[in-house]
Each structure stands twice: as structure tokens, then as C-alpha cells.
CSV table of C-alpha atoms in Angstrom, one decimal:
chain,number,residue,atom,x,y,z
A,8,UNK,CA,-43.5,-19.4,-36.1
A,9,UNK,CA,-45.9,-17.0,-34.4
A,10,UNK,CA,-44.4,-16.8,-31.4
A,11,UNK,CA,-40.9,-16.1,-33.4
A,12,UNK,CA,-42.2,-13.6,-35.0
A,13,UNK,CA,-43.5,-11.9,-32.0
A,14,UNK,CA,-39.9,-11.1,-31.1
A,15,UNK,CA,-39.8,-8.4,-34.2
A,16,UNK,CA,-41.6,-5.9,-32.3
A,17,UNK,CA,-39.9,-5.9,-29.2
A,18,UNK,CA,-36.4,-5.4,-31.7
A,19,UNK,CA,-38.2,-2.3,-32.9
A,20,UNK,CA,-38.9,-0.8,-30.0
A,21,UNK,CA,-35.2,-1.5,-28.7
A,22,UNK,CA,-33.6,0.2,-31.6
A,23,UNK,CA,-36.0,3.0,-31.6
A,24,UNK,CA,-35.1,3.4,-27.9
A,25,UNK,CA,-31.1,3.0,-29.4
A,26,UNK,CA,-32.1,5.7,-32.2
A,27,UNK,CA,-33.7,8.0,-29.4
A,28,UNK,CA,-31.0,8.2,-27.4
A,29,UNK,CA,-28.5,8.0,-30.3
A,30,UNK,CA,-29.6,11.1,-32.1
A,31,UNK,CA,-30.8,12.8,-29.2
A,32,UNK,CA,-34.2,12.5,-29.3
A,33,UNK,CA,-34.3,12.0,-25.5
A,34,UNK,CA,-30.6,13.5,-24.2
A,35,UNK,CA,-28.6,11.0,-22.5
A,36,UNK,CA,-28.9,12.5,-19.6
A,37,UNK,CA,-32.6,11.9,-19.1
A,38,UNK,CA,-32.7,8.4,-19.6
A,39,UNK,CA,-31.7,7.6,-16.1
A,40,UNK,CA,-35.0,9.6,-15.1
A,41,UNK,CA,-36.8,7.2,-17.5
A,42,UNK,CA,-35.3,4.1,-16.4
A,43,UNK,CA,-36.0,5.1,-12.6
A,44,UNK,CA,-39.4,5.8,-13.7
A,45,UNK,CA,-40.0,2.1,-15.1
A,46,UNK,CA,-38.0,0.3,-12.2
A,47,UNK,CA,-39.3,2.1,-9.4
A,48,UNK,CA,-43.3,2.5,-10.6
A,49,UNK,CA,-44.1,0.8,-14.0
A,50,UNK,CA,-42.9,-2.5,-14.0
A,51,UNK,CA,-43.6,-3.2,-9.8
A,52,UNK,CA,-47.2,-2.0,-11.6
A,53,UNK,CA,-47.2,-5.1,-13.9
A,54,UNK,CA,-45.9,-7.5,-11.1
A,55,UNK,CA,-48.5,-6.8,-8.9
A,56,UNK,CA,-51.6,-6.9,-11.4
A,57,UNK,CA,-50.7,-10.0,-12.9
A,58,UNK,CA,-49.6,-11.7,-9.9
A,59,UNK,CA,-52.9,-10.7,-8.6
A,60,UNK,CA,-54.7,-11.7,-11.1
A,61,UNK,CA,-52.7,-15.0,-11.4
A,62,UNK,CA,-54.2,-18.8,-10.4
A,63,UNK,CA,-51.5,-19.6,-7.7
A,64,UNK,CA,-52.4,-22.8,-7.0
A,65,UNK,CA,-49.6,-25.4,-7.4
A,66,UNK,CA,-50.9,-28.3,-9.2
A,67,UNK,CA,-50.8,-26.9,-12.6
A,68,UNK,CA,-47.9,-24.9,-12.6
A,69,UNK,CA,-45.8,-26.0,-9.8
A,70,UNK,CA,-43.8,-28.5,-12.0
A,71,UNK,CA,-42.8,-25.5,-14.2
A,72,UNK,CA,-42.1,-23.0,-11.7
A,73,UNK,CA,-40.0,-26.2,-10.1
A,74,UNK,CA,-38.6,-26.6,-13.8
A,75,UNK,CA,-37.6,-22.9,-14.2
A,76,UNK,CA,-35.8,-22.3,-10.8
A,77,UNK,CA,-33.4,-25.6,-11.4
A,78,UNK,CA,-32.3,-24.7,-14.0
A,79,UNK,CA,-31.7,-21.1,-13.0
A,80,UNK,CA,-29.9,-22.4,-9.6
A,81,UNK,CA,-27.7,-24.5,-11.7
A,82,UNK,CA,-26.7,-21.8,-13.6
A,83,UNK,CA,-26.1,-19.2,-10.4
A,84,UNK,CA,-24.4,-21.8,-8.8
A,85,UNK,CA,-21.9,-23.0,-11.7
A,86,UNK,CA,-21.2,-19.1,-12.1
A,87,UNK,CA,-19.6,-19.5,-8.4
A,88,UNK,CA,-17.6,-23.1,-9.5
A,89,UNK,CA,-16.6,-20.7,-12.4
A,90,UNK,CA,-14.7,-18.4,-10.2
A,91,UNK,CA,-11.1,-19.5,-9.9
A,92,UNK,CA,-11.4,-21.1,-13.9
A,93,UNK,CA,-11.8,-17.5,-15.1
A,94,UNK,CA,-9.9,-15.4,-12.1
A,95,UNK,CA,-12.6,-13.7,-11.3
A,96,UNK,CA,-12.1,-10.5,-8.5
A,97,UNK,CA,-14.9,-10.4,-6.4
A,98,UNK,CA,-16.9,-7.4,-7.9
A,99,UNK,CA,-16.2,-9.5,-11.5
A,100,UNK,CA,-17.8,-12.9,-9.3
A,101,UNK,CA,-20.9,-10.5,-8.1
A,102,UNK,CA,-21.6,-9.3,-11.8
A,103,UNK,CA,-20.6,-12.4,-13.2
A,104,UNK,CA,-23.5,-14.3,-11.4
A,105,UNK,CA,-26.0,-11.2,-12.1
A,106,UNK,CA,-25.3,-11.8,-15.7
A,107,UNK,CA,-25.8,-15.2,-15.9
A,108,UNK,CA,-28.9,-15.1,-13.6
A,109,UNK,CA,-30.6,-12.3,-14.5
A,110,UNK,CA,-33.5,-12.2,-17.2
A,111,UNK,CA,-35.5,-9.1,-19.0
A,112,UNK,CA,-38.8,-9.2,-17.6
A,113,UNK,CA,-40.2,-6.7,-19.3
A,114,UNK,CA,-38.9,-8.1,-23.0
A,115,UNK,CA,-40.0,-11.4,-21.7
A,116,UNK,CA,-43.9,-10.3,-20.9
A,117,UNK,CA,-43.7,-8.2,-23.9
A,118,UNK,CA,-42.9,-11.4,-26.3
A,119,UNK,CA,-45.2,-13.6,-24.5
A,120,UNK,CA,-48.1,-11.0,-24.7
A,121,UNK,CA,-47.6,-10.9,-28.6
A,122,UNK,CA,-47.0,-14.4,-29.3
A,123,UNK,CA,-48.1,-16.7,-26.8
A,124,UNK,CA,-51.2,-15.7,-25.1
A,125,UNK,CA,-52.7,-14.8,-22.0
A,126,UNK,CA,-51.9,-18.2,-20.3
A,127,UNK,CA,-48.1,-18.2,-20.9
A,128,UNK,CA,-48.1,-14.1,-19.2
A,129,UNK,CA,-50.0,-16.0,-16.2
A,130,UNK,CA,-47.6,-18.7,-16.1
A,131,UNK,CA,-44.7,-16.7,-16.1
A,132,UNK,CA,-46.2,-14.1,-13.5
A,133,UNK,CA,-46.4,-17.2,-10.9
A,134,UNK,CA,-43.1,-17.6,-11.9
A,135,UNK,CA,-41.5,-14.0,-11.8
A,136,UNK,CA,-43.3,-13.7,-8.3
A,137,UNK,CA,-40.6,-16.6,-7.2
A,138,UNK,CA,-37.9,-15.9,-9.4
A,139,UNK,CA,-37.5,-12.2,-9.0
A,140,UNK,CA,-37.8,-11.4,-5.3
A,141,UNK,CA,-35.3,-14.6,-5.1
A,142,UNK,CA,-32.9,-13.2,-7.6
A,143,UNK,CA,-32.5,-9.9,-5.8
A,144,UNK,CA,-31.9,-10.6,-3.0
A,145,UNK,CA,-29.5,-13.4,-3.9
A,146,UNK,CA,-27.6,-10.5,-5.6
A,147,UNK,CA,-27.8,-8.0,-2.6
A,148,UNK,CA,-26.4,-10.8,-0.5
A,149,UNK,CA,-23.1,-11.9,-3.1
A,150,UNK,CA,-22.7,-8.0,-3.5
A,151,UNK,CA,-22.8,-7.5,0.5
A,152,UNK,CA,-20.7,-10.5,1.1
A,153,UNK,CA,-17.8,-10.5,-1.5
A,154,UNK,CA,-17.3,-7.0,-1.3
A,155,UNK,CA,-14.3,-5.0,-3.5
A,156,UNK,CA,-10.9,-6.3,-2.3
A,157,UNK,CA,-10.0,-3.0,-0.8
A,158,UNK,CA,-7.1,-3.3,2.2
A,159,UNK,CA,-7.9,-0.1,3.1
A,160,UNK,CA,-12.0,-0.6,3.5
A,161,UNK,CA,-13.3,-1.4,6.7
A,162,UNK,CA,-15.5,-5.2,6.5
A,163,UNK,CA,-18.7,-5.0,8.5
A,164,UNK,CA,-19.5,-7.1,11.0
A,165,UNK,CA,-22.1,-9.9,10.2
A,166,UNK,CA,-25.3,-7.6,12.1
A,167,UNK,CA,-24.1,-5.0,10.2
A,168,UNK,CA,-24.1,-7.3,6.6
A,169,UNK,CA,-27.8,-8.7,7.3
A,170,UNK,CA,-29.0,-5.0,8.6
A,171,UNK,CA,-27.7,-3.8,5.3
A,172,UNK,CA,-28.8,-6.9,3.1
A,173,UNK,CA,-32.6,-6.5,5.0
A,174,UNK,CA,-32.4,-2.4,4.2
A,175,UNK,CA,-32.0,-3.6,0.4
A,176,UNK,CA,-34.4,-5.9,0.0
A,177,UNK,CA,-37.0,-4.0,1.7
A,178,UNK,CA,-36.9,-1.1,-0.3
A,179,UNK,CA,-36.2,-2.6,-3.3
A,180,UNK,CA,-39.4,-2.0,-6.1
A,181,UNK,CA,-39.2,-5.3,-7.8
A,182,UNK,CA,-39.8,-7.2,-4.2
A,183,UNK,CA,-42.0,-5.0,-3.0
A,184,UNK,CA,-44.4,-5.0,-6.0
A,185,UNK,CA,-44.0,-9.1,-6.1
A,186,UNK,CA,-44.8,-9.0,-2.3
A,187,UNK,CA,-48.1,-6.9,-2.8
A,188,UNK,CA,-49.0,-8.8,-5.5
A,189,UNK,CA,-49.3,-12.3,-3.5
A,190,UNK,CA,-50.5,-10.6,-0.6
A,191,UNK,CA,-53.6,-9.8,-2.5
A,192,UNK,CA,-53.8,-13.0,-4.0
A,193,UNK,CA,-53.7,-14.8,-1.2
A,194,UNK,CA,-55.9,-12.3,1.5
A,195,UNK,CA,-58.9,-12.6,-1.8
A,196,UNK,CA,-59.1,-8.9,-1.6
A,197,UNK,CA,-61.1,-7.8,-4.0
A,198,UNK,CA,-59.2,-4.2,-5.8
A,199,UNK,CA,-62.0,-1.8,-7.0
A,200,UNK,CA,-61.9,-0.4,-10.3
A,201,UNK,CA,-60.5,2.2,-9.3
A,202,UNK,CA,-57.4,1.0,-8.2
A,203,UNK,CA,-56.6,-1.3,-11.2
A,204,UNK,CA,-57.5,1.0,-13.9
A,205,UNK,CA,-54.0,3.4,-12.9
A,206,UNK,CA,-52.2,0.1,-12.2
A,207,UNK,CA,-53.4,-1.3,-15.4
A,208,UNK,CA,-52.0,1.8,-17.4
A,209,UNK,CA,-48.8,2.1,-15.3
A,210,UNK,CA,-48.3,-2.0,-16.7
A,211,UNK,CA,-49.0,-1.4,-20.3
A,212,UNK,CA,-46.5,1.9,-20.6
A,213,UNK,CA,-43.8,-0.4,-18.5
A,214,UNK,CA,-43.4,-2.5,-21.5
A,215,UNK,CA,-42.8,-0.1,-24.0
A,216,UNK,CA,-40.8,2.1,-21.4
A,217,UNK,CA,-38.7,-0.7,-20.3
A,218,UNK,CA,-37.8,-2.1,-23.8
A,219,UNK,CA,-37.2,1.8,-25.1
A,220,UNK,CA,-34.5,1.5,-22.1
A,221,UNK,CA,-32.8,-1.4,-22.9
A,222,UNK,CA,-32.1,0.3,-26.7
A,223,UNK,CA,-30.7,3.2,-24.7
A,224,UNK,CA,-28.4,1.1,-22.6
A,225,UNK,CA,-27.1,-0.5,-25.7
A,226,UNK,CA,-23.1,1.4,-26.5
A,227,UNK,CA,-21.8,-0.2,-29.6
A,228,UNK,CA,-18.4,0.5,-28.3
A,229,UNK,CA,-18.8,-2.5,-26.3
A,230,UNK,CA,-19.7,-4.9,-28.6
A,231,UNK,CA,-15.7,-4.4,-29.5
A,232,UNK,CA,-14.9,-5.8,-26.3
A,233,UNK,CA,-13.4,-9.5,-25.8
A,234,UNK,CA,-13.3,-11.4,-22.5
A,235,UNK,CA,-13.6,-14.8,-21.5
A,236,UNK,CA,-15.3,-14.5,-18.8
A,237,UNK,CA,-17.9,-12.3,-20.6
A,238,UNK,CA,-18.4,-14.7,-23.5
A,239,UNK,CA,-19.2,-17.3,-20.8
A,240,UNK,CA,-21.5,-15.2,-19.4
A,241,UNK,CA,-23.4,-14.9,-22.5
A,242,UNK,CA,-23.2,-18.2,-23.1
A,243,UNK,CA,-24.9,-19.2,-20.2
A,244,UNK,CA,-27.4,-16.6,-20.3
A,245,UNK,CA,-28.6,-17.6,-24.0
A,246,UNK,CA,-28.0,-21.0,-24.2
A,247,UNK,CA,-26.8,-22.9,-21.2
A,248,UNK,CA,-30.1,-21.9,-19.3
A,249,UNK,CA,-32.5,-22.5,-22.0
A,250,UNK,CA,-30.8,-26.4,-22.4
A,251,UNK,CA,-31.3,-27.4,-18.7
A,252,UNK,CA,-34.7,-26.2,-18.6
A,253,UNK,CA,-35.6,-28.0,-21.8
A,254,UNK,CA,-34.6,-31.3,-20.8
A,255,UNK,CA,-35.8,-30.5,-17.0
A,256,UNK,CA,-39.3,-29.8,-19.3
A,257,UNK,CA,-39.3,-32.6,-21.1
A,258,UNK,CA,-38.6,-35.0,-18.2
A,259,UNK,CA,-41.6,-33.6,-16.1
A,260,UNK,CA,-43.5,-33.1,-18.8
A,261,UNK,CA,-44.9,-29.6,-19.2
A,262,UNK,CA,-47.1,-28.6,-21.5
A,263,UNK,CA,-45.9,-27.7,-24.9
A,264,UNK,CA,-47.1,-24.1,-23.9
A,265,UNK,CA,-45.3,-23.9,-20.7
A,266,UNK,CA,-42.0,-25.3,-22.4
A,267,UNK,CA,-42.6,-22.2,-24.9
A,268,UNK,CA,-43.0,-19.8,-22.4
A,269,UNK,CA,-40.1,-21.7,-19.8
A,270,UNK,CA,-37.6,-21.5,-22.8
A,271,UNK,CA,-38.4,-17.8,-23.2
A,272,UNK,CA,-38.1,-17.0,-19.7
A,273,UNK,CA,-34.8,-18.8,-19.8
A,274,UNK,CA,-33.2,-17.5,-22.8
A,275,UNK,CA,-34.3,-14.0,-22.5
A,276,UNK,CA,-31.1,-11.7,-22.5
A,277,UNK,CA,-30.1,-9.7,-18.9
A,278,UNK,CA,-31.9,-6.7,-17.3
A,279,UNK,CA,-30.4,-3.4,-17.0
A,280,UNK,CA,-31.2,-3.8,-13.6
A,281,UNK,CA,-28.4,-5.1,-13.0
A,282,UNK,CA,-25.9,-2.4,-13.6
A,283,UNK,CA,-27.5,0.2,-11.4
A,284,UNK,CA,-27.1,-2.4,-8.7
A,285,UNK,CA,-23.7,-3.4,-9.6
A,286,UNK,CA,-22.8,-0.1,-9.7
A,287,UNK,CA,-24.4,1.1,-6.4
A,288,UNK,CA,-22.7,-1.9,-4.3
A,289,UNK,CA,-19.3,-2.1,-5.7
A,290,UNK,CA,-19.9,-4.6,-8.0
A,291,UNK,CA,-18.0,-4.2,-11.7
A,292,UNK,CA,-21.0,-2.5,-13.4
A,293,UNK,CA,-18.7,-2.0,-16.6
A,294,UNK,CA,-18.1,-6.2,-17.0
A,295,UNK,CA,-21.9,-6.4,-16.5
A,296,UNK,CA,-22.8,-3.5,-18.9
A,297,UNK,CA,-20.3,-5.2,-21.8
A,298,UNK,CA,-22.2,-8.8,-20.7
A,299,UNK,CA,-25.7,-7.3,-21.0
A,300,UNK,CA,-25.2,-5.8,-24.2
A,301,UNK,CA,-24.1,-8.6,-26.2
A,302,UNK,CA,-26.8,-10.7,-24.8
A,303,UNK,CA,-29.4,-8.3,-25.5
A,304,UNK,CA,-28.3,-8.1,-29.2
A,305,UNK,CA,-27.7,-11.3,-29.7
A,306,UNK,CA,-30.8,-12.3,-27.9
A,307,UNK,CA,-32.5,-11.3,-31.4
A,308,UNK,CA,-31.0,-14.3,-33.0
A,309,UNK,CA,-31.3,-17.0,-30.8
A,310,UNK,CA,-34.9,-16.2,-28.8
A,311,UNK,CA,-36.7,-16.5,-32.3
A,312,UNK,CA,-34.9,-20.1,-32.7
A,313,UNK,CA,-35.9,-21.7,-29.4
A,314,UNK,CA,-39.4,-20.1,-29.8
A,315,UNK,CA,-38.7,-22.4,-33.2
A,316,UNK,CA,-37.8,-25.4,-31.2
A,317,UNK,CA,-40.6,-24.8,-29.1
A,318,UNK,CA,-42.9,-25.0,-31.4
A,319,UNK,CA,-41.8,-27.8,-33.7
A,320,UNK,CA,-41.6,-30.0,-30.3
A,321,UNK,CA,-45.4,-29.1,-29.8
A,322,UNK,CA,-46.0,-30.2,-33.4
């Protein structure tokens, strides 16, 4: 019940972020600025720190990283199978997959911080370090390779694809502050003081900055909106994922804390993320916007239920 609860907080901050940008407390125009600012420096800040400070050896939490990545492969691949079901274009088939892949990082460490302890944020860094770096540039690659259908655009030739796929993943934040993050681990550099104490502070502001963000992104004209496709997206997100990686759990056995934290990671509604990528490489950032936002609200019923379930199975 504890670790349901812990989900209250993180509401609060996303409607105050709603409210802020609602009544102008923060004009709409200067959100972007703030979202940049947690993308591009306060959550790679967070990666890096607790991937650092993270045991990576495989023995205790390779079966759930293994646990967490099935399942999300089954999902990013079934949103592909999906394709001609739902007559899907192919910028609706890039943000289609992004929606059904993609997870909130930043709500997800926020929860697990407040409700599940220190070991569950460890846990789930080993598995962001995989999951994240994977899941970008999986999407720079379906956004590069099923381009808009436009007769009039000029296709790239396959050097030209993979120069532009490698040009995105390199400069992208999220990989970058993943990749820094293991190569510390892994060298046994020791960081000074020094150096942690900014990257310390730049973490703890990137959960409430991110989760202030995600109430900003949130338009309830969207929540009128009604599209198969969509819904299924949703569906997937919240509660397809979050099946598959329970039963993959149970079958391998994880530990009733790393089910907990596993469920959360797979439940947890899309990332914002997302859009800006969707909408900087032709994908259909308005599908993925109306996707994101009822997952993110509706995240608030059923996140506290499989923490629930979680925690009745540990009983």
C-alpha cells in the first residue's frame, strides 16, 4: 500500500506543473526552455550518477533486466504486426511504436524513490542503462527508415540513413549520459566530491522538473479525442506490458521487490520525449501527443493497482 501511495506525490507535482502552465504561472512559451533544460542536462545527470553508483554485475539482476526487455520487445514488435490491423501511415507506425515502447523515467525513479527504496532505483538504473540507449535508437532507426510517404521527397541512400541514424544517436542526451555512466562503472574511476555534488543536485531537480513538464504537456482537448489505434496504444502501454513482464517474473522468479519495481517500469505511462522526436523526424507528433496524454492521466489509476498486486503477491 506504501508503494501505492507513493504515486500521490508524483500526481501533485503533474497537476501543479498542469496549473502552472494553465494559469500562466510559467507562459507557455517557456516550457519548451524547461523541458530542454531537463532532457538535455538534468535527467542525463540522474542516469549517469545512479548508473555509476549501480552494482552491474549480472547475477542478481540479470534475470530482471532479461525480464524487463522481453516483454518490452514483445510489445515494440507486436506494435509493427499491428500495422496493417489499424492502417497505420508510416509516421502513425513510427509514433505508434514510440507510444507503446516508451516509459517516463523520471515519474518512474520518482515513484520508486518514494515507495520502494534505494534498491528498486538501483535496479531500475541497471535497467534504464539498457533499456533507454536501446529505445532511442530503435526509434531514430523506425523514424529514419519509414519515413513520411511524400512522392515528392527525395529517399536517402542507405550511407546516408546510417550516417544520419549514427549523427542522432551520438548526440542524443539520454545515450550519452547512459554511456558515461557505464563507462565509469566499468573503468572503477573514482569521481571526487566535487564532481558528484553538481551532478547530485542537477538529479534531484530533474525529478521535480521532469514531472512539472509532463503536467504542462497535458491539453485536455485531447482527452476528447477517439482513435483505435490510440486506445491500443494505451492499452499496451498500461496494461499489455505490465502482464507479460509479470508472468515473465513469476516464471524466473524475481524477487518480490524486483517484480514491484519491474511492474512499475512497465506500466509507467510514455515520455514527452517522444513528441519532440516525433516531431523533429517526421513522425505524427500529434497521434503521439493524444497517446501520451491519456496514458499519463490514466496512469494515476492503474500504477497504484499493480503497485497493489505487487504487493499482495509479496504477501
Amino acid at each position: 500500500m506504501q508503494a501505492a501511495l507513493s504515486i500521490l506525490p508524483v500526481i501533485a507535482l503533474v497537476a501543479l506543473g498542469y496549473g502552472a502552465r494553465r494559469w500562466r504561472i510559467i507562459a507557455p512559451a517557456n516550457w519548451p526552455g524547461v523541458e530542454q533544460l531537463g532532457f538535455r542536462l538534468m535527467f542525463p545527470a540522474i542516469l549517469l550518477t545512479s548508473i555509476y553508483r549501480s552494482d552491474l554485475s549480472l547475477g542478481g539482476v540479470g534475470p530482471y533486466v532479461l525480464a524487463t526487455s522481453l516483454a518490452f520487445f514483445a510489445i515494440g514488435a507486436s506494435s509493427f504486426l499491428l500495422r496493417r490491423p489499424l492502417r497505420l501511415s508510416n509516421p502513425r507506425l513510427t509514433s505508434f511504436f514510440q507510444s507503446s515502447m516508451r516509459f517516463n523515467s523520471l515519474l518512474v525513479l520518482a515513484v520508486a524513490s518514494q515507495g520502494l527504496g534505494p534498491g528498486a532505483v538501483s535496479d531500475l538504473a541497471v535497467a534504464m542503462a539498457f533499456l533507454i540507449p536501446t529505445f532511442n535508437i530503435s526509434a531514430i532507426i523506425a523514424l529514419t527508415a519509414f519515413p513520411p510517404e511524400n512522392a515528392d521527397a527525395v529517399k536517402p541512400t542507405r550511407a546516408q540513413a546510417l550516417r544520419r541514424i549514427s549523427a542522432e544517436i551520438m548526440r542524443n542526451p539520454l545515450v550519452l549520459g547512459c554511456a558515461a555512466g557505464l563507462i565509469l562503472n566499468l573503468s572503477g574511476v573514482s569521481l571526487p566530491a566535487a564532481v558528484l555534488a553538481p551532478l547530485d543536485w542537477l538529479g534531484q531537480g530533474a525529478l521535480a522538473v521532469g514531472l512539472l513538464t509532463v503536467g504542462a504537456g497535458i491539453e485536455v482537448r485531447r482527452l476528447w479525442k477517439s482513435d483505435p489505434a490510440m486506445w491500443t496504444a494505451v492499452a499496451m502501454r498500461l496494461i499489455a506490458c505490465p502482464v507479460l513482464f509479470l508472468l515473465l517474473a513469476l516464471a524466473m522468479q524475481l524477487s518480490a521487490g524486483q517484480i514491484a519495481s519491474g511492474l512499475l517500469l512497465t506500466a509507467a505511462p510514455g515520455a514527452s520525449v517522444g513528441y519532440i522526436l516525433a516531431r523533429q523526424m517526421g513522425g505524427d507528433a500529434e497521434f503521439y501527443a493524444d497517446s501520451f496524454t491519456w496514458q499519463t492521466v490514466l496512469s494515476a489509476l492503474t500504477l497504484p493497482l499493480w503497485l497493489m498486486l505487487a504487493t499482495s503477491l509479496a504477501g
